[in-house]
Amino acid sequence: MSEKQTNHRKSGLSFEVFPPKKDEEFENVYQILRDLGALCPDFISCTYGAGGSRAGKTIEITSFIQKELQIDAVAHITCVGFTKKDLAENCAALREAGVTHVLALRGDRPQTMTDEQYDRREFHYASDLVRYLKEHTDLIISGACYPEKHFEAPSFEEDLRHLKEKVDAGVSSLISQMFFDNDFFYRFLDRAAAIGIHVPVHAGIMPITTAKQLGTTVSLSGSTVPKKLADLIATYGDDKEDMRKAGIAYAVEQIRDLQEHGVDGIHIYSMNKVKTTTDIYHML
Ligand code: FAD
């Protein structure tokens, strides 16, 4: 994915992790990263807390992935609510930590932000952040995309047009929002290619292993739940282990189909769950 050379095998899979909320859980995350690293992912990305509350943790984690595990690390970075000065400091810290690849995101408006603050923000969209990074840094830049359209966009066409602007601003690959029906992703790829978006697109897969997780995930992502997945929850939702197995089997089926269609890469939203991610890896 990145232009850098690393010396590990590549698997066509990549993983997303997040910084634990509590400091006392932080030690665990290094073992999680080692275990995920053993699966030879193409890269591991680490999320960035809304409002940047734990920005330092994202840098710490990505630095470990890059330097200790020698795996390409992708640091998520958001710009809503940030000044150019904040960003310059963040980029300097990334450089210091040896991280050379970012996922440039707009982020969602923090609840604490007033209308006035929101209207006065220095970066309006992720494409503004991409332009800033291109001009002021030599970071490799990825961006987010939405196979079922971003929830704010008035139409799919308009969302795609803005995605094209973002790519043209300097994005070298895309990571997709999660989806549970591959047809959305294939349609998105066709329509993106038709308007000249030709960068690699990593397909975002979220393994659903509990009924509760599906509710949270769908309300956050807005992804459509196909009948087949809804039926799985209805059948297995009350049994923890059966639900876990059924959710993994669903994700594996989705991934196999994507691989057969020759997609550029599979990005698993690992939710820091090593066992689920490892099981998927072995079943593949
Ligand atoms: P943009 O690309 O800026 O798009 C946002 C909306 O603005 C879209 O509707 C787009 O169509 C529209 N738009 C873009 N340009 C224009 C323009 N010029 N004029 C009018 N409209 C425009 N959030 C976090 O807080 N931390 C994370 O770590 C994080 N990781 C993520 C990882 C992935 C793979 C994905 C898919 C999302 C992630 N998010 C994260 C969520 C993301 O921040 C939100 O989805 C956010 O609402 C949009 O971010 P974006 O970078 O896609 O925005």
mmCIF file of C-alpha atoms and ligand atoms in Angstrom:
data_model
loop_
_atom_site.group_PDB
_atom_site.id
_atom_site.type_symbol
_atom_site.label_atom_id
_atom_site.label_comp_id
_atom_site.label_asym_id
_atom_site.label_seq_id
_atom_site.Cartn_x
_atom_site.Cartn_y
_atom_site.Cartn_z
ATOM 1 C CA MET A 1 0.000 0.000 0.000
ATOM 2 C CA SER A 2 2.673 2.515 0.877
ATOM 3 C CA GLU A 3 5.679 3.396 -1.206
ATOM 4 C CA LYS A 4 7.924 2.356 1.671
ATOM 5 C CA GLN A 5 9.666 -0.996 1.693
ATOM 6 C CA THR A 6 8.969 -3.318 4.589
ATOM 7 C CA ASN A 7 10.418 -6.766 4.966
ATOM 8 C CA HIS A 8 7.382 -8.787 6.018
ATOM 9 C CA ARG A 9 5.094 -10.923 3.870
ATOM 10 C CA LYS A 10 1.851 -9.321 2.754
ATOM 11 C CA SER A 11 -1.533 -10.971 3.148
ATOM 12 C CA GLY A 12 -3.964 -8.688 1.295
ATOM 13 C CA LEU A 13 -5.538 -8.002 4.685
ATOM 14 C CA SER A 14 -5.184 -4.945 6.882
ATOM 15 C CA PHE A 15 -6.577 -4.190 10.326
ATOM 16 C CA GLU A 16 -7.950 -1.208 12.202
ATOM 17 C CA VAL A 17 -7.300 -0.878 15.928
ATOM 18 C CA PHE A 18 -8.245 1.829 18.417
ATOM 19 C CA PRO A 19 -6.454 3.268 21.455
ATOM 20 C CA PRO A 20 -8.051 1.868 24.641
ATOM 21 C CA LYS A 21 -10.047 4.459 26.591
ATOM 22 C CA LYS A 22 -8.398 3.744 29.956
ATOM 23 C CA ASP A 23 -4.685 4.065 30.609
ATOM 24 C CA GLU A 24 -4.665 0.796 32.587
ATOM 25 C CA GLU A 25 -5.825 -1.051 29.431
ATOM 26 C CA PHE A 26 -3.010 0.414 27.439
ATOM 27 C CA GLU A 27 -0.406 -2.280 28.181
ATOM 28 C CA ASN A 28 -2.721 -4.897 26.639
ATOM 29 C CA VAL A 29 -2.773 -3.126 23.357
ATOM 30 C CA TYR A 30 0.861 -3.948 22.655
ATOM 31 C CA GLN A 31 0.130 -7.673 22.959
ATOM 32 C CA ILE A 32 -2.919 -7.213 20.726
ATOM 33 C CA LEU A 33 -0.695 -5.505 18.146
ATOM 34 C CA ARG A 34 1.944 -8.242 18.335
ATOM 35 C CA ASP A 35 -0.734 -10.901 17.802
ATOM 36 C CA LEU A 36 -2.300 -9.025 14.903
ATOM 37 C CA GLY A 37 1.158 -8.323 13.480
ATOM 38 C CA ALA A 38 1.855 -12.072 13.399
ATOM 39 C CA LEU A 39 -0.900 -12.353 10.750
ATOM 40 C CA CYS A 40 1.273 -10.368 8.302
ATOM 41 C CA PRO A 41 -1.194 -7.589 7.495
ATOM 42 C CA ASP A 42 -0.382 -5.166 4.690
ATOM 43 C CA PHE A 43 -0.834 -2.384 7.225
ATOM 44 C CA ILE A 44 -2.441 -1.638 10.582
ATOM 45 C CA SER A 45 -4.317 1.611 11.063
ATOM 46 C CA CYS A 46 -5.158 3.252 14.368
ATOM 47 C CA THR A 47 -8.166 5.509 14.942
ATOM 48 C CA TYR A 48 -8.042 9.028 16.285
ATOM 49 C CA GLY A 49 -10.468 10.057 19.038
ATOM 50 C CA ALA A 50 -13.056 12.650 18.021
ATOM 51 C CA GLY A 51 -11.773 16.049 19.096
ATOM 52 C CA GLY A 52 -8.265 14.635 19.376
ATOM 53 C CA SER A 53 -8.584 13.823 23.096
ATOM 54 C CA ARG A 54 -6.208 10.863 22.825
ATOM 55 C CA ALA A 55 -4.224 11.972 19.807
ATOM 56 C CA GLY A 56 -0.955 11.126 21.547
ATOM 57 C CA LYS A 57 -2.114 7.541 21.954
ATOM 58 C CA THR A 58 -2.674 7.150 18.213
ATOM 59 C CA ILE A 59 0.879 8.310 17.642
ATOM 60 C CA GLU A 60 2.241 5.983 20.342
ATOM 61 C CA ILE A 61 0.428 2.996 18.853
ATOM 62 C CA THR A 62 1.334 3.701 15.227
ATOM 63 C CA SER A 63 4.942 4.309 16.202
ATOM 64 C CA PHE A 64 5.039 0.866 17.860
ATOM 65 C CA ILE A 65 3.516 -0.772 14.772
ATOM 66 C CA GLN A 66 6.006 0.936 12.485
ATOM 67 C CA LYS A 67 9.176 0.702 14.521
ATOM 68 C CA GLU A 68 8.798 -2.422 16.659
ATOM 69 C CA LEU A 69 6.677 -4.598 14.397
ATOM 70 C CA GLN A 70 8.056 -3.183 11.153
ATOM 71 C CA ILE A 71 4.584 -3.171 9.646
ATOM 72 C CA ASP A 72 3.211 -0.197 7.741
ATOM 73 C CA ALA A 73 1.323 1.933 10.244
ATOM 74 C CA VAL A 74 -1.458 4.298 9.232
ATOM 75 C CA ALA A 75 -2.352 7.002 11.759
ATOM 76 C CA HIS A 76 -5.899 8.356 11.450
ATOM 77 C CA ILE A 77 -5.982 12.111 11.739
ATOM 78 C CA THR A 78 -9.088 14.325 11.809
ATOM 79 C CA CYS A 79 -9.307 18.045 11.171
ATOM 80 C CA VAL A 80 -12.693 19.314 12.353
ATOM 81 C CA GLY A 81 -12.027 21.642 15.259
ATOM 82 C CA PHE A 82 -8.296 21.845 14.543
ATOM 83 C CA THR A 83 -6.241 24.877 13.622
ATOM 84 C CA LYS A 84 -3.335 24.777 11.201
ATOM 85 C CA LYS A 85 -1.052 25.210 14.206
ATOM 86 C CA ASP A 86 -2.546 22.109 15.910
ATOM 87 C CA LEU A 87 -2.017 20.145 12.731
ATOM 88 C CA ALA A 88 1.543 21.292 12.285
ATOM 89 C CA GLU A 89 2.280 20.089 15.836
ATOM 90 C CA ASN A 90 0.550 16.784 15.196
ATOM 91 C CA CYS A 91 2.497 16.240 11.962
ATOM 92 C CA ALA A 92 5.776 17.054 13.717
ATOM 93 C CA ALA A 93 4.930 14.488 16.417
ATOM 94 C CA LEU A 94 4.137 11.871 13.755
ATOM 95 C CA ARG A 95 7.427 12.516 12.028
ATOM 96 C CA GLU A 96 9.292 12.284 15.354
ATOM 97 C CA ALA A 97 7.555 8.939 15.975
ATOM 98 C CA GLY A 98 8.602 7.569 12.556
ATOM 99 C CA VAL A 99 5.042 7.423 11.176
ATOM 100 C CA THR A 100 4.875 8.317 7.508
ATOM 101 C CA HIS A 101 1.343 7.367 6.459
ATOM 102 C CA VAL A 102 -1.978 8.927 7.553
ATOM 103 C CA LEU A 103 -5.680 8.439 6.915
ATOM 104 C CA ALA A 104 -6.836 12.042 6.463
ATOM 105 C CA LEU A 105 -10.372 12.511 7.770
ATOM 106 C CA ARG A 106 -12.679 15.383 8.421
ATOM 107 C CA GLY A 107 -14.137 13.754 11.553
ATOM 108 C CA ASP A 108 -17.555 14.455 13.024
ATOM 109 C CA ARG A 109 -18.524 17.651 14.744
ATOM 110 C CA PRO A 110 -17.832 17.352 18.501
ATOM 111 C CA GLN A 111 -20.982 17.835 20.588
ATOM 112 C CA THR A 112 -19.261 20.602 22.541
ATOM 113 C CA MET A 113 -18.656 22.712 19.422
ATOM 114 C CA THR A 114 -20.949 25.745 18.988
ATOM 115 C CA ASP A 115 -22.426 26.695 15.594
ATOM 116 C CA GLU A 116 -20.137 29.703 15.499
ATOM 117 C CA GLN A 117 -17.022 27.610 16.163
ATOM 118 C CA TYR A 118 -18.156 25.096 13.543
ATOM 119 C CA ASP A 119 -18.698 27.788 10.908
ATOM 120 C CA ARG A 120 -15.297 29.354 11.639
ATOM 121 C CA ARG A 121 -13.366 26.077 11.389
ATOM 122 C CA GLU A 122 -10.123 26.254 9.418
ATOM 123 C CA PHE A 123 -10.603 22.938 7.620
ATOM 124 C CA HIS A 124 -14.052 22.345 6.191
ATOM 125 C CA TYR A 125 -13.579 18.969 4.571
ATOM 126 C CA ALA A 126 -11.046 16.167 4.478
ATOM 127 C CA SER A 127 -9.909 17.447 1.063
ATOM 128 C CA ASP A 128 -8.759 20.688 2.780
ATOM 129 C CA LEU A 129 -6.682 18.582 5.158
ATOM 130 C CA VAL A 130 -5.259 16.580 2.253
ATOM 131 C CA ARG A 131 -4.215 19.813 0.483
ATOM 132 C CA TYR A 132 -2.596 21.072 3.681
ATOM 133 C CA LEU A 133 -0.694 17.804 4.215
ATOM 134 C CA LYS A 134 0.426 17.704 0.591
ATOM 135 C CA GLU A 135 1.752 21.235 0.816
ATOM 136 C CA HIS A 136 3.442 21.028 4.219
ATOM 137 C CA THR A 137 4.519 17.398 4.684
ATOM 138 C CA ASP A 138 5.762 14.394 2.744
ATOM 139 C CA LEU A 139 3.293 12.022 4.417
ATOM 140 C CA ILE A 140 1.586 9.306 2.370
ATOM 141 C CA ILE A 141 -2.121 10.101 2.482
ATOM 142 C CA SER A 142 -5.131 7.793 2.406
ATOM 143 C CA GLY A 143 -8.770 8.856 2.620
ATOM 144 C CA ALA A 144 -12.156 7.431 3.593
ATOM 145 C CA CYS A 145 -14.957 6.508 1.178
ATOM 146 C CA TYR A 146 -18.560 5.396 1.547
ATOM 147 C CA PRO A 147 -19.978 2.604 -0.646
ATOM 148 C CA GLU A 148 -23.503 3.524 0.504
ATOM 149 C CA LYS A 149 -22.881 7.328 0.427
ATOM 150 C CA HIS A 150 -21.812 9.500 3.369
ATOM 151 C CA PHE A 151 -24.800 10.269 5.584
ATOM 152 C CA GLU A 152 -24.594 14.052 5.038
ATOM 153 C CA ALA A 153 -24.367 13.962 1.248
ATOM 154 C CA PRO A 154 -27.579 14.892 -0.559
ATOM 155 C CA SER A 155 -26.905 12.317 -3.285
ATOM 156 C CA PHE A 156 -24.508 9.533 -4.175
ATOM 157 C CA GLU A 157 -23.321 11.508 -7.223
ATOM 158 C CA GLU A 158 -22.458 14.550 -5.129
ATOM 159 C CA ASP A 159 -20.601 12.432 -2.565
ATOM 160 C CA LEU A 160 -18.596 10.806 -5.374
ATOM 161 C CA ARG A 161 -17.792 14.195 -6.898
ATOM 162 C CA HIS A 162 -16.361 15.340 -3.561
ATOM 163 C CA LEU A 163 -14.484 12.061 -3.239
ATOM 164 C CA LYS A 164 -12.891 12.723 -6.613
ATOM 165 C CA GLU A 165 -11.812 16.196 -5.382
ATOM 166 C CA LYS A 166 -10.271 14.546 -2.316
ATOM 167 C CA VAL A 167 -8.380 11.993 -4.411
ATOM 168 C CA ASP A 168 -7.197 14.684 -6.817
ATOM 169 C CA ALA A 169 -5.946 16.705 -3.849
ATOM 170 C CA GLY A 170 -3.401 13.944 -3.138
ATOM 171 C CA VAL A 171 -4.961 10.757 -1.721
ATOM 172 C CA SER A 172 -3.101 7.654 -2.858
ATOM 173 C CA SER A 173 -5.538 5.019 -1.568
ATOM 174 C CA LEU A 174 -8.986 4.762 0.014
ATOM 175 C CA ILE A 175 -10.403 2.756 2.896
ATOM 176 C CA SER A 176 -14.125 2.141 2.785
ATOM 177 C CA GLN A 177 -16.782 2.469 5.394
ATOM 178 C CA MET A 178 -18.029 -0.948 6.485
ATOM 179 C CA PHE A 179 -20.727 -2.622 4.418
ATOM 180 C CA PHE A 180 -22.524 -5.940 4.808
ATOM 181 C CA ASP A 181 -23.708 -6.400 1.247
ATOM 182 C CA ASN A 182 -20.885 -6.621 -1.293
ATOM 183 C CA ASP A 183 -23.089 -5.388 -4.125
ATOM 184 C CA PHE A 184 -22.924 -1.877 -2.650
ATOM 185 C CA PHE A 185 -19.137 -2.031 -2.833
ATOM 186 C CA TYR A 186 -19.038 -3.327 -6.430
ATOM 187 C CA ARG A 187 -21.494 -0.631 -7.551
ATOM 188 C CA PHE A 188 -19.410 1.986 -5.761
ATOM 189 C CA LEU A 189 -16.199 0.781 -7.465
ATOM 190 C CA ASP A 190 -17.836 0.927 -10.895
ATOM 191 C CA ARG A 191 -19.213 4.405 -10.371
ATOM 192 C CA ALA A 192 -15.979 5.698 -8.859
ATOM 193 C CA ALA A 193 -13.960 4.334 -11.796
ATOM 194 C CA ALA A 194 -16.450 5.895 -14.226
ATOM 195 C CA ILE A 195 -15.661 9.373 -12.891
ATOM 196 C CA GLY A 196 -11.904 8.802 -12.885
ATOM 197 C CA ILE A 197 -11.148 7.544 -9.366
ATOM 198 C CA HIS A 198 -8.453 4.941 -9.927
ATOM 199 C CA VAL A 199 -6.576 4.687 -6.605
ATOM 200 C CA PRO A 200 -6.656 1.349 -4.699
ATOM 201 C CA VAL A 201 -9.732 0.919 -2.499
ATOM 202 C CA HIS A 202 -9.577 -1.259 0.627
ATOM 203 C CA ALA A 203 -12.930 -2.868 1.459
ATOM 204 C CA GLY A 204 -13.991 -2.250 5.076
ATOM 205 C CA ILE A 205 -15.311 -5.373 6.799
ATOM 206 C CA MET A 206 -16.741 -5.366 10.313
ATOM 207 C CA PRO A 207 -17.238 -8.859 11.776
ATOM 208 C CA ILE A 208 -20.487 -8.792 13.761
ATOM 209 C CA THR A 209 -20.099 -11.133 16.709
ATOM 210 C CA THR A 210 -22.875 -9.917 19.039
ATOM 211 C CA ALA A 211 -26.417 -8.673 18.434
ATOM 212 C CA LYS A 212 -25.681 -5.516 20.438
ATOM 213 C CA GLN A 213 -22.671 -4.701 18.271
ATOM 214 C CA LEU A 214 -24.813 -4.699 15.146
ATOM 215 C CA GLY A 215 -27.160 -2.068 16.640
ATOM 216 C CA THR A 216 -24.271 0.248 17.587
ATOM 217 C CA THR A 217 -22.456 -0.305 14.323
ATOM 218 C CA VAL A 218 -25.452 0.397 12.148
ATOM 219 C CA SER A 219 -26.419 3.532 14.033
ATOM 220 C CA LEU A 220 -22.854 4.867 13.646
ATOM 221 C CA SER A 221 -22.187 3.820 10.060
ATOM 222 C CA GLY A 222 -25.667 3.841 8.531
ATOM 223 C CA SER A 223 -24.756 0.638 6.656
ATOM 224 C CA THR A 224 -27.618 -1.460 5.313
ATOM 225 C CA VAL A 225 -28.234 -4.768 7.099
ATOM 226 C CA PRO A 226 -29.145 -7.462 4.552
ATOM 227 C CA LYS A 227 -31.886 -9.930 5.473
ATOM 228 C CA LYS A 228 -29.332 -12.744 5.695
ATOM 229 C CA LEU A 229 -27.410 -10.946 8.450
ATOM 230 C CA ALA A 230 -30.605 -9.911 10.261
ATOM 231 C CA ASP A 231 -31.726 -13.564 10.165
ATOM 232 C CA LEU A 232 -28.408 -14.679 11.687
ATOM 233 C CA ILE A 233 -28.920 -12.312 14.591
ATOM 234 C CA ALA A 234 -32.500 -13.526 15.053
ATOM 235 C CA THR A 235 -31.343 -17.164 15.069
ATOM 236 C CA TYR A 236 -28.094 -16.977 17.040
ATOM 237 C CA GLY A 237 -28.243 -13.608 18.842
ATOM 238 C CA ASP A 238 -29.052 -15.129 22.250
ATOM 239 C CA ASP A 239 -26.144 -17.575 22.270
ATOM 240 C CA LYS A 240 -22.766 -15.889 22.680
ATOM 241 C CA GLU A 241 -20.576 -18.569 21.095
ATOM 242 C CA ASP A 242 -22.984 -19.489 18.278
ATOM 243 C CA MET A 243 -23.394 -15.807 17.418
ATOM 244 C CA ARG A 244 -19.634 -15.328 17.347
ATOM 245 C CA LYS A 245 -19.190 -18.287 14.983
ATOM 246 C CA ALA A 246 -22.064 -17.179 12.748
ATOM 247 C CA GLY A 247 -20.719 -13.596 12.588
ATOM 248 C CA ILE A 248 -17.253 -14.835 11.669
ATOM 249 C CA ALA A 249 -18.667 -17.143 8.993
ATOM 250 C CA TYR A 250 -20.608 -14.206 7.525
ATOM 251 C CA ALA A 251 -17.494 -12.020 7.389
ATOM 252 C CA VAL A 252 -15.436 -14.831 5.835
ATOM 253 C CA GLU A 253 -18.058 -15.366 3.131
ATOM 254 C CA GLN A 254 -18.069 -11.642 2.384
ATOM 255 C CA ILE A 255 -14.268 -11.533 2.193
ATOM 256 C CA ARG A 256 -13.999 -14.623 -0.032
ATOM 257 C CA ASP A 257 -16.435 -13.097 -2.474
ATOM 258 C CA LEU A 258 -14.510 -9.807 -2.479
ATOM 259 C CA GLN A 259 -11.232 -11.647 -3.046
ATOM 260 C CA GLU A 260 -12.762 -13.578 -5.924
ATOM 261 C CA HIS A 261 -13.742 -10.238 -7.433
ATOM 262 C CA GLY A 262 -10.087 -9.152 -7.186
ATOM 263 C CA VAL A 263 -10.554 -6.202 -4.804
ATOM 264 C CA ASP A 264 -7.435 -4.227 -3.860
ATOM 265 C CA GLY A 265 -7.444 -5.176 -0.173
ATOM 266 C CA ILE A 266 -9.612 -6.123 2.790
ATOM 267 C CA HIS A 267 -9.558 -3.840 5.814
ATOM 268 C CA ILE A 268 -10.913 -5.581 8.904
ATOM 269 C CA TYR A 269 -12.326 -3.372 11.652
ATOM 270 C CA SER A 270 -10.751 -5.561 14.317
ATOM 271 C CA MET A 271 -12.205 -3.686 17.319
ATOM 272 C CA ASN A 272 -8.995 -4.909 19.040
ATOM 273 C CA LYS A 273 -10.453 -8.456 19.070
ATOM 274 C CA VAL A 274 -7.530 -10.744 18.381
ATOM 275 C CA LYS A 275 -9.388 -14.056 18.519
ATOM 276 C CA THR A 276 -12.079 -13.000 16.049
ATOM 277 C CA THR A 277 -9.522 -11.541 13.646
ATOM 278 C CA THR A 278 -7.233 -14.575 13.928
ATOM 279 C CA ASP A 279 -10.143 -16.971 13.354
ATOM 280 C CA ILE A 280 -11.089 -15.083 10.193
ATOM 281 C CA TYR A 281 -7.489 -15.138 9.000
ATOM 282 C CA HIS A 282 -7.210 -18.916 9.470
ATOM 283 C CA MET A 283 -10.576 -19.629 7.851
ATOM 284 C CA LEU A 284 -9.430 -17.697 4.808
HETATM 285 P P1 FAD B 1 -15.203 14.315 3.907
HETATM 286 O O1 FAD B 1 -14.423 13.527 2.890
HETATM 287 O O2 FAD B 1 -14.814 15.676 4.194
HETATM 288 O O3 FAD B 1 -16.730 14.156 3.594
HETATM 289 C C1 FAD B 1 -17.715 14.532 4.576
HETATM 290 C C2 FAD B 1 -18.986 14.994 3.876
HETATM 291 O O4 FAD B 1 -18.748 16.263 3.255
HETATM 292 C C3 FAD B 1 -19.467 14.066 2.762
HETATM 293 O O5 FAD B 1 -20.869 14.060 2.784
HETATM 294 C C4 FAD B 1 -18.963 14.756 1.491
HETATM 295 O O6 FAD B 1 -19.779 14.437 0.362
HETATM 296 C C5 FAD B 1 -19.081 16.213 1.880
HETATM 297 N N1 FAD B 1 -18.154 17.111 1.169
HETATM 298 C C6 FAD B 1 -16.829 16.910 0.939
HETATM 299 N N2 FAD B 1 -16.303 17.967 0.301
HETATM 300 C C7 FAD B 1 -17.308 18.873 0.129
HETATM 301 C C8 FAD B 1 -17.379 20.168 -0.474
HETATM 302 N N3 FAD B 1 -16.316 20.751 -1.037
HETATM 303 N N4 FAD B 1 -18.594 20.818 -0.461
HETATM 304 C C9 FAD B 1 -19.694 20.226 0.113
HETATM 305 N N5 FAD B 1 -19.665 19.004 0.678
HETATM 306 C C10 FAD B 1 -18.491 18.331 0.696
HETATM 307 N N6 FAD B 1 -13.724 9.448 12.658
HETATM 308 C C11 FAD B 1 -12.939 9.800 13.709
HETATM 309 O O7 FAD B 1 -13.280 10.731 14.473
HETATM 310 N N7 FAD B 1 -11.753 9.135 13.978
HETATM 311 C C12 FAD B 1 -11.322 8.125 13.190
HETATM 312 O O8 FAD B 1 -10.258 7.551 13.448
HETATM 313 C C13 FAD B 1 -12.122 7.730 12.069
HETATM 314 N N8 FAD B 1 -11.717 6.737 11.239
HETATM 315 C C14 FAD B 1 -12.464 6.436 10.122
HETATM 316 C C15 FAD B 1 -11.993 5.446 9.237
HETATM 317 C C16 FAD B 1 -12.719 5.120 8.090
HETATM 318 C C17 FAD B 1 -12.181 4.069 7.137
HETATM 319 C C18 FAD B 1 -13.956 5.771 7.824
HETATM 320 C C19 FAD B 1 -14.775 5.399 6.611
HETATM 321 C C20 FAD B 1 -14.438 6.735 8.703
HETATM 322 C C21 FAD B 1 -13.695 7.093 9.843
HETATM 323 N N9 FAD B 1 -14.121 8.084 10.743
HETATM 324 C C22 FAD B 1 -13.343 8.441 11.829
HETATM 325 C C23 FAD B 1 -15.430 8.744 10.558
HETATM 326 C C24 FAD B 1 -15.326 10.037 9.720
HETATM 327 O O9 FAD B 1 -14.601 11.003 10.430
HETATM 328 C C25 FAD B 1 -16.754 10.515 9.453
HETATM 329 O O10 FAD B 1 -17.408 9.609 8.593
HETATM 330 C C26 FAD B 1 -16.905 11.931 8.939
HETATM 331 O O11 FAD B 1 -18.302 12.265 9.011
HETATM 332 C C27 FAD B 1 -16.476 12.163 7.496
HETATM 333 O O12 FAD B 1 -15.129 12.139 7.347
HETATM 334 P P2 FAD B 1 -14.479 12.156 5.864
HETATM 335 O O13 FAD B 1 -13.033 12.291 6.044
HETATM 336 O O14 FAD B 1 -14.997 11.041 5.069
HETATM 337 O O15 FAD B 1 -15.109 13.542 5.345
#
